[in-house]
Coordinates of C-alpha atoms in Angstrom, one line a residue:
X61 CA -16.1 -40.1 -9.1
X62 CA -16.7 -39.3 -5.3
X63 CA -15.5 -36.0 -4.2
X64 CA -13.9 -35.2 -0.4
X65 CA -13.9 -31.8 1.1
X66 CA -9.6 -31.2 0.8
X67 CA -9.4 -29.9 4.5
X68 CA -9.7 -25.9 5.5
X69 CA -9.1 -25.3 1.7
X70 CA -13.1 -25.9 1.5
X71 CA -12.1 -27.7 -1.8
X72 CA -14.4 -30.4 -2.8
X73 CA -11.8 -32.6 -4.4
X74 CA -12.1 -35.7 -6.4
X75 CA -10.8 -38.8 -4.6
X76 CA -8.2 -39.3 -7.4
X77 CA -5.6 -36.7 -8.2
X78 CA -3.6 -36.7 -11.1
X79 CA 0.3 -36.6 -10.9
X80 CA 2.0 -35.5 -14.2
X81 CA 5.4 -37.1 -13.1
X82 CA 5.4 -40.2 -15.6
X83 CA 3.0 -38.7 -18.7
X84 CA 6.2 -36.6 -20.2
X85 CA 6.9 -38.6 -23.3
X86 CA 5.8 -35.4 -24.9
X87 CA 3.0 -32.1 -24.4
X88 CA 0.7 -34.2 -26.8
X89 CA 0.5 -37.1 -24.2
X90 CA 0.0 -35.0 -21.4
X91 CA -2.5 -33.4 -23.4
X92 CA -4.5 -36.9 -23.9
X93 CA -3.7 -37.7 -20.2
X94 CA -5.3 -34.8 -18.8
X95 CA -8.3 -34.6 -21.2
X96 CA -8.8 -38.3 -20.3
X97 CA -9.1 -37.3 -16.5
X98 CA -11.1 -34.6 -16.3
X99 CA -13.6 -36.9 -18.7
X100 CA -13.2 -38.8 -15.6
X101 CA -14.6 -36.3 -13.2
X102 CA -10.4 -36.1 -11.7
X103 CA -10.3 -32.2 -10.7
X104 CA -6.9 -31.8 -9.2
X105 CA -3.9 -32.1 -10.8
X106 CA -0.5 -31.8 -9.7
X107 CA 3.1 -30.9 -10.7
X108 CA 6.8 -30.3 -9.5
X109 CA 9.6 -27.7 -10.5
X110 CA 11.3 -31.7 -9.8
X111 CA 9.3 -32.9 -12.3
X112 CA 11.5 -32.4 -15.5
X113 CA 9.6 -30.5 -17.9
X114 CA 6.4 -30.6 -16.0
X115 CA 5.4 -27.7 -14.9
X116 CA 6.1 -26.6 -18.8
X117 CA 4.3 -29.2 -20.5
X118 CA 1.2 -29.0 -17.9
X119 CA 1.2 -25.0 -18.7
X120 CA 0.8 -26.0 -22.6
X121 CA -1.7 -28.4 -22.5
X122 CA -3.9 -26.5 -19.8
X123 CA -3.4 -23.6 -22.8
X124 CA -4.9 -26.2 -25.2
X125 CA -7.7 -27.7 -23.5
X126 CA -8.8 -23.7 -22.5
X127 CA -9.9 -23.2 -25.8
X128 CA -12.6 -25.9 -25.5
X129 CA -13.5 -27.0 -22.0
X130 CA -13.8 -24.4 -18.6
X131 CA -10.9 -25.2 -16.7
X132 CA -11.9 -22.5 -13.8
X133 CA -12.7 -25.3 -11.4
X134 CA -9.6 -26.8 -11.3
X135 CA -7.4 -27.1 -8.3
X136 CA -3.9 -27.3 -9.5
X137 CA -0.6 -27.8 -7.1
X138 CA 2.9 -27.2 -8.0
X139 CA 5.8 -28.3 -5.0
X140 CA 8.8 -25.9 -4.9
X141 CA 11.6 -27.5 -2.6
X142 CA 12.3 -25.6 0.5
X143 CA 14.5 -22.3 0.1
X144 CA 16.9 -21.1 2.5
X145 CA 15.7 -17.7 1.8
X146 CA 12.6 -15.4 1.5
X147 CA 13.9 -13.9 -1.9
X148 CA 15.0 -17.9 -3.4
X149 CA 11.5 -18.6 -2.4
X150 CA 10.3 -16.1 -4.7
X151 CA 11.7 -16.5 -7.6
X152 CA 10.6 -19.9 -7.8
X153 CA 7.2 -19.3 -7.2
X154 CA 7.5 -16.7 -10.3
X155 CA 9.6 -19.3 -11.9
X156 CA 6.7 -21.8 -11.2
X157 CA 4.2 -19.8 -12.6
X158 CA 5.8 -18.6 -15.5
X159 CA 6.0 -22.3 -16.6
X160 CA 2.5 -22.8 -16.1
X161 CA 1.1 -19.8 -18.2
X162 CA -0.7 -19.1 -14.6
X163 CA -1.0 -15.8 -12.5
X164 CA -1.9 -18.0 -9.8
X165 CA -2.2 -21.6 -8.4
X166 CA -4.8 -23.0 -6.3
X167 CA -2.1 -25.4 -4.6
X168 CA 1.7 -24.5 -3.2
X169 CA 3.1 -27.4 -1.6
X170 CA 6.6 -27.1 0.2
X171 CA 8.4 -30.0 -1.5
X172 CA 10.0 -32.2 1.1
X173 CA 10.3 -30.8 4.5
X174 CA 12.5 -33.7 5.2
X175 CA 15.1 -32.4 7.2
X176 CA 15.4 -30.7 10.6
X177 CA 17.1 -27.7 8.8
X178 CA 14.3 -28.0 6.1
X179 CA 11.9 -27.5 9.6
X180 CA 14.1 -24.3 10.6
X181 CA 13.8 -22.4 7.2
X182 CA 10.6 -22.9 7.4
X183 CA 9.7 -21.4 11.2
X184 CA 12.0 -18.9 10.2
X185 CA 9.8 -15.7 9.9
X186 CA 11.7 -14.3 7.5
X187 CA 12.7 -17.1 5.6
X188 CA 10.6 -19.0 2.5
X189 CA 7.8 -18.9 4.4
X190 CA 7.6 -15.0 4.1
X191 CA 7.6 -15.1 0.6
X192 CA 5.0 -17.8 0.8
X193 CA 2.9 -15.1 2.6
X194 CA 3.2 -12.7 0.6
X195 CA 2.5 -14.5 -2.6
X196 CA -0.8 -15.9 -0.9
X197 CA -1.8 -12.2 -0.1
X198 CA -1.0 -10.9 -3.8
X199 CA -2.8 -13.6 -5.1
X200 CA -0.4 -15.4 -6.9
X201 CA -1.5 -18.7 -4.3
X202 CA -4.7 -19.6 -2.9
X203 CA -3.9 -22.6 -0.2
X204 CA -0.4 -23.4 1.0
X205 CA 0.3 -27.0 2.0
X206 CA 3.7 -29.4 2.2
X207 CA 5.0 -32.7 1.2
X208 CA 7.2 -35.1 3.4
X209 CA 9.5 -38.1 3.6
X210 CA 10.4 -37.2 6.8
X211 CA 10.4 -39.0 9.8
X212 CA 7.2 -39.3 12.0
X213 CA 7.9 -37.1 14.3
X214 CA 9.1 -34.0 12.3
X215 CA 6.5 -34.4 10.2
X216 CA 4.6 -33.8 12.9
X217 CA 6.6 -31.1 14.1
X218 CA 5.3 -29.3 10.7
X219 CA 1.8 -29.9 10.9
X220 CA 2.2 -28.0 14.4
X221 CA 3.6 -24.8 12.8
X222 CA 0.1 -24.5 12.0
X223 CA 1.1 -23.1 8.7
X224 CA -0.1 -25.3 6.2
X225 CA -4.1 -26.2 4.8
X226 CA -2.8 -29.9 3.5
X227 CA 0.5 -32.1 3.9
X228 CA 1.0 -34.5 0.9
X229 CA 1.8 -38.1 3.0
X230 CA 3.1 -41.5 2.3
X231 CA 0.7 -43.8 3.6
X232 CA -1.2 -46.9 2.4
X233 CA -1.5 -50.9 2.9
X234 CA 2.4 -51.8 3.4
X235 CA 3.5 -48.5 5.1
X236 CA 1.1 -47.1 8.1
X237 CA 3.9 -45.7 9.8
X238 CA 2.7 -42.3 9.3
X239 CA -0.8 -43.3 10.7
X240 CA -0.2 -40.5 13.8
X241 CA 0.3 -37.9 11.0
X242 CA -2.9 -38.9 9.0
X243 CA -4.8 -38.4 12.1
X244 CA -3.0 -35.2 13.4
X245 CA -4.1 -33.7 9.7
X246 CA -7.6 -34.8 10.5
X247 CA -7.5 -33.5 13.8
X248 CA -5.9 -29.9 12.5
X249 CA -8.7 -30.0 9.4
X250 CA -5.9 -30.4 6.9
X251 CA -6.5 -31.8 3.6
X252 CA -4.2 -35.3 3.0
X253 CA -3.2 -36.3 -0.1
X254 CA -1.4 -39.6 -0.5
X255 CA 1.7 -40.0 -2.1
X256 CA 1.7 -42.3 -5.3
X257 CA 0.3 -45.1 -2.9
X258 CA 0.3 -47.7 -6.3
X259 CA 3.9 -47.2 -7.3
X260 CA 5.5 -46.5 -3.6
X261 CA 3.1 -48.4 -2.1
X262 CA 4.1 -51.7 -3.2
X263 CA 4.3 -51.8 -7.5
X264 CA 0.9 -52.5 -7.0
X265 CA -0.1 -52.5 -10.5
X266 CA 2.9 -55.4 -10.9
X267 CA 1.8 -57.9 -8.0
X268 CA 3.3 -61.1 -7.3
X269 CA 1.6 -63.8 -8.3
X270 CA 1.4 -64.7 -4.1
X271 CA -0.1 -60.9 -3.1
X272 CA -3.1 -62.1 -5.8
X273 CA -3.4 -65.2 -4.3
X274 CA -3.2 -63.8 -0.7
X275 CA -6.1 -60.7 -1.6
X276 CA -8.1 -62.8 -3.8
X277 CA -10.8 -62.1 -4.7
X278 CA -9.6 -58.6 -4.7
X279 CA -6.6 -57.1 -7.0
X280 CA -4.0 -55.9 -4.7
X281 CA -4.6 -52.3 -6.7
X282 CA -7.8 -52.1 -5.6
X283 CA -7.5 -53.4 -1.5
X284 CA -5.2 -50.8 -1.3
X285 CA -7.2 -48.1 -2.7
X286 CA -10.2 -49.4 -0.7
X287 CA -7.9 -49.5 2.6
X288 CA -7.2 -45.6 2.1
X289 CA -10.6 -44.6 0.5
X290 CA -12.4 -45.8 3.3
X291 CA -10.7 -43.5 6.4
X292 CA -12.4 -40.5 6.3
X293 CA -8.9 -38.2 7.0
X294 CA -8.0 -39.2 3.8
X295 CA -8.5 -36.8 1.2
X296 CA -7.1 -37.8 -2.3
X297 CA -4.9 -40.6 -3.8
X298 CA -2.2 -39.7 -6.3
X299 CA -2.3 -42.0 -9.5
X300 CA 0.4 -41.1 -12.0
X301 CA 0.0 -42.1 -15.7
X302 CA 2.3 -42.4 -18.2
X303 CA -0.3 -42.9 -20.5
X304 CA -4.5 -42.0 -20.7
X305 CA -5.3 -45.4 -20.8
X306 CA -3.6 -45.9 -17.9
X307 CA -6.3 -43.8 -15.8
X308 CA -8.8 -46.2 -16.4
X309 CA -8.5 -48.6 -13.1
X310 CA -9.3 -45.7 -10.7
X311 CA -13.2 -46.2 -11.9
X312 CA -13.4 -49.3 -10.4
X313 CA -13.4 -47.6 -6.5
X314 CA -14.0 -44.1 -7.4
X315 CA -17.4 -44.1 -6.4
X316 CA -16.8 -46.6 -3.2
X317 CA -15.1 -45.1 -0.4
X318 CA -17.6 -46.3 2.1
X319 CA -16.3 -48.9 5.0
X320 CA -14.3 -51.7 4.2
X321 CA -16.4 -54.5 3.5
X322 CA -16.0 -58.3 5.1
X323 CA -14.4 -59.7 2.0
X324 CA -12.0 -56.7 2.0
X325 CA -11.1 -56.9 5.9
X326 CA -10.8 -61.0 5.5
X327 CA -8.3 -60.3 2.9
X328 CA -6.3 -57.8 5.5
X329 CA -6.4 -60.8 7.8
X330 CA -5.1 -63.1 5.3
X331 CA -2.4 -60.6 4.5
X332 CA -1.5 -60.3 8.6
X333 CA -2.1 -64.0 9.0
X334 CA 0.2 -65.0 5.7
X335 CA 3.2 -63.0 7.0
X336 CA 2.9 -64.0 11.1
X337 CA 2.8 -67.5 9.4
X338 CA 6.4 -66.5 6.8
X339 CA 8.6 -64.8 9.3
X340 CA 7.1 -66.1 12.9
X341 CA 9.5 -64.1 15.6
X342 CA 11.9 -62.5 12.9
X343 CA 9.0 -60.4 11.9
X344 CA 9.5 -56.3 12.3
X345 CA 6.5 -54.9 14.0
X346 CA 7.8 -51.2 12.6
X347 CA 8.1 -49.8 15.9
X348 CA 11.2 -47.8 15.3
X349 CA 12.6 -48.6 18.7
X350 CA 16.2 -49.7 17.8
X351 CA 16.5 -46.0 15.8
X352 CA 19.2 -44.2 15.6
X353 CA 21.7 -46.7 14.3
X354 CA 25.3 -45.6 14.9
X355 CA 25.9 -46.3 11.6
X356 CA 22.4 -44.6 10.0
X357 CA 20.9 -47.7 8.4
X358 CA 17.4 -47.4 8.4
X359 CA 17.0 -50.3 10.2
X360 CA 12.7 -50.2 10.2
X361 CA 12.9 -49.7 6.6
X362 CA 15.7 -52.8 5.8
X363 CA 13.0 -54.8 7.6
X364 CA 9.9 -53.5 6.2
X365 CA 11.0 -54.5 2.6
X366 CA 12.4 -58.0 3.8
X367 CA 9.3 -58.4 5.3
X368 CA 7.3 -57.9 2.1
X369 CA 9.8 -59.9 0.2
X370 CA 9.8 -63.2 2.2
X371 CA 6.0 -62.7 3.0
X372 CA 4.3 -61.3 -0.2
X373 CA 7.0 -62.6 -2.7
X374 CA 7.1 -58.2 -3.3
X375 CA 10.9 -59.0 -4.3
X376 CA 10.7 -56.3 -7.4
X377 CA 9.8 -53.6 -5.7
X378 CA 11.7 -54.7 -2.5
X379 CA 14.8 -54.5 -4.5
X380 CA 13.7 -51.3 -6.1
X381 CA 13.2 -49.7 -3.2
X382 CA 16.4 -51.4 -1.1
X383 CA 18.3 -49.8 -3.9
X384 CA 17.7 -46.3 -3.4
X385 CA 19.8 -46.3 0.0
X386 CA 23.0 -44.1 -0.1
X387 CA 21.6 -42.6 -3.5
X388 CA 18.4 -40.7 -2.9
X389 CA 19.4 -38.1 -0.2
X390 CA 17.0 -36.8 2.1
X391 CA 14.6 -38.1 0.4
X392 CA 15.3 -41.5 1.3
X393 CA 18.0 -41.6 3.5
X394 CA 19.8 -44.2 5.3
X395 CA 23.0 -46.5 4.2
X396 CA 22.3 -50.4 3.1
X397 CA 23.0 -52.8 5.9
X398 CA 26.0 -54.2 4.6
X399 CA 28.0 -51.6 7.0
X400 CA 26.2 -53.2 9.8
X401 CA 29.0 -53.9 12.5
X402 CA 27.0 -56.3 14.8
X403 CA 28.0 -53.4 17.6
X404 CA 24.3 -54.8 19.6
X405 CA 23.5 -51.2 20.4
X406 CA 19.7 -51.6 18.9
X407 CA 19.3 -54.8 20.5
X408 CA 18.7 -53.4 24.1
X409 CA 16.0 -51.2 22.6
X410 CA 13.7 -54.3 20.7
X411 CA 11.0 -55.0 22.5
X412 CA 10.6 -58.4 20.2
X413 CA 13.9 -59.3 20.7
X414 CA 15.0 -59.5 16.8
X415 CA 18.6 -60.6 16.1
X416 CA 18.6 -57.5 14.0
X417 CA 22.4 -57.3 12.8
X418 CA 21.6 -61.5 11.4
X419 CA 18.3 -60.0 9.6
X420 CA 19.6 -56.8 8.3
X421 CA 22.5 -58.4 6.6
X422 CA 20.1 -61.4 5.0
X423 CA 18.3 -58.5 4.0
X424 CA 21.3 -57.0 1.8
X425 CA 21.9 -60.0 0.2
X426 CA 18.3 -60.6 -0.4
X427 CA 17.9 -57.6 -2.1
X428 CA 20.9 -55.4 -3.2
X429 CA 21.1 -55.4 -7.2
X430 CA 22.8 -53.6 -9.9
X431 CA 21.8 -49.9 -9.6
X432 CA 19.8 -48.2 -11.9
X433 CA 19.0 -44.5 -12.7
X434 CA 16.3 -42.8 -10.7
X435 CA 13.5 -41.0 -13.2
X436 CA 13.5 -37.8 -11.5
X437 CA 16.2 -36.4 -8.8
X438 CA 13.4 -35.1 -6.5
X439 CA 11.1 -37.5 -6.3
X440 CA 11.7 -41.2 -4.4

């Protein structure tokens, strides 16, 4: 396991992170999960008040594993959604740490500044951030950091509070919108940790049969961990287990995070080359230009996943993620783009000239499906 400095927190953390969203069939196996990574050399762990019964079942088994193993030189994060109040604030940090069995966490991560009101509690100076403060200087937290779906530019917006030591960002192979964040954190020393960049970066461990073709002789898992591993602004990947054994294919590229190597960018060509060759001129070039829609479909994003669909065969987790429109809030907002109205008013602003109304609605019916449950409300 390679270790990263985790911004101005001074941490040295390991390059995976565990996320304890999926490992709640019961304490036991989060128990075994979390055993399993520190055996692993994983020194970060984090958790949610979203997360179910997280926070509760992480408290317990960091109880159990005390008993045998020093736990002092763990860094663990909890995420409290923004409060509208100092005193809200508050009592969920207390909350937070009363569930963990903890008088203090190394990591407090605002939990989806998505929103510009979310931005405005925040720079309020006497709203959550105050209590934020002041549980820093009682020592209940030691580092204070954020996690996003927001659009670029608020996200950017946070970082310039200069409030926070890390942002946790959505980034990785298929999504490198937020590449202007990633180097704005590295810029402002703060540490990054990616957002669950196997699952929401593609179903990764689930590739089509054409992503193994197209990154051959490479698993798709793996490219993608190599693509973020080897830019020095990133910090940590999140990989989240729902069992131990599922920890075991972060040892393949724990201990390489050096520059990508020619097999690695040939198979980055092949990917570029594979979908230029797919979708020729209908291809979206996520520049964000025809935003805002009149009628709030996320246009980029419709495109994005049609893009992996027709040029990876990602249809699964195009479908997946399609289907979270109109159902996941601010977290992933937007409406699907069957109430597209053909009114032209993005077309002036394309600079590839994309008949986006005709590609948006082959999009819907490429990918809409039955809806299904989301695991946890908090977390798209």
């Amino acid at each position: 396991m390679q270790y990263r400095r985790f911004g101005r927190t001074d941490f040295q953390i390991s390059v995976f992170s565990l996320g304890t969203m999926r490992c709640l069939s019961s304490g036991a196996n989060l128990e075994q999960t979390l055993s399993h990574a520190l055996d692993l050399g994983i020194n970060h762990i984090e958790t949610a008040q979203g997360y179910g019964a997280s926070e509760g079942y992480l408290g317990q088994a960091l109880a159990a594993l005390s008993r045998e193993r020093d736990l002092s030189q763990l860094f663990i994060t909890t995420k409290i959604t923004p409060q509208p109040s100092a005193d809200a604030m508050a009592a969920a940090i207390d909350t937070s740490l009363r569930r963990l069995g903890r008088s203090c966490v190394q990591g407090l991560a605002l939990h989806g500044i998505n929103t510009p009101q979310h931005l405005a509690w925040i720079l309020d100076p006497h709203g959550c951030m105050a209590a934020v403060r002041q549980a820093v200087t009682e020592g209940k937290v030691q580092h204070v950091g954020f996690s996003t779906h927001a659009p670029l530019d608020l996200i950017l917006s946070c970082m310039a509070s200069q409030q926070f030591e890390f942002v946790c960002l959505h980034y990785n192979l298929f999504f490198q919108r937020n590449l202007p964040a990633l180097l704005a954190a590295q810029q402002q020393d703060l540490g990054v940790f990616i957002i669950s960049p196997a699952d929401k970066g593609g179903r990764l461990y689930q590739p089509s049969d054409r992503l193994k073709q197209l990154c051959h002789p490479i698993e798709p898992l793996r490219l993608n961990s190599r693509f973020l591993l080897s830019q020095a602004a990133v910090s940590t990947l999140s990989v989240g287990p729902a069992t131990p054994q599922e920890l075991d294919w972060p040892l393949s590229v724990a201990d390489d995070c050096g520059p990508l190597t020619s097999v690695e960018r040939h198979c980055l060509l092949a990917l570029d080359q594979a979908a230029d060759a797919v979708l020729g001129g209908d291809r979206c070039q996520q520049c964000y230009g025809c935003l805002p829609c009149p009628e709030e479909i996320q246009i980029p994003e419709v495109l994005r996943l049609r893009n992996l669909s027709l040029a990876y065969e990602m249809q699964s987790y195009a479908q997946y993620r399609y289907g979270m429109f109109e159902h996941a809030g601010h977290w992933f907002p937007g409406r699907k783009a069957i109430h597209c109205t053909h009114c032209g008013d993005c077309l002036p602003r394309c600079p590839y000239d994309l008949a986006i109304a005709d590609l948006v609605h082959d999009a819907h019916q490429r990918l809409q499906v039955r809806e299904r449950r989301r695991l946890w409300a908090d977390d798209p």
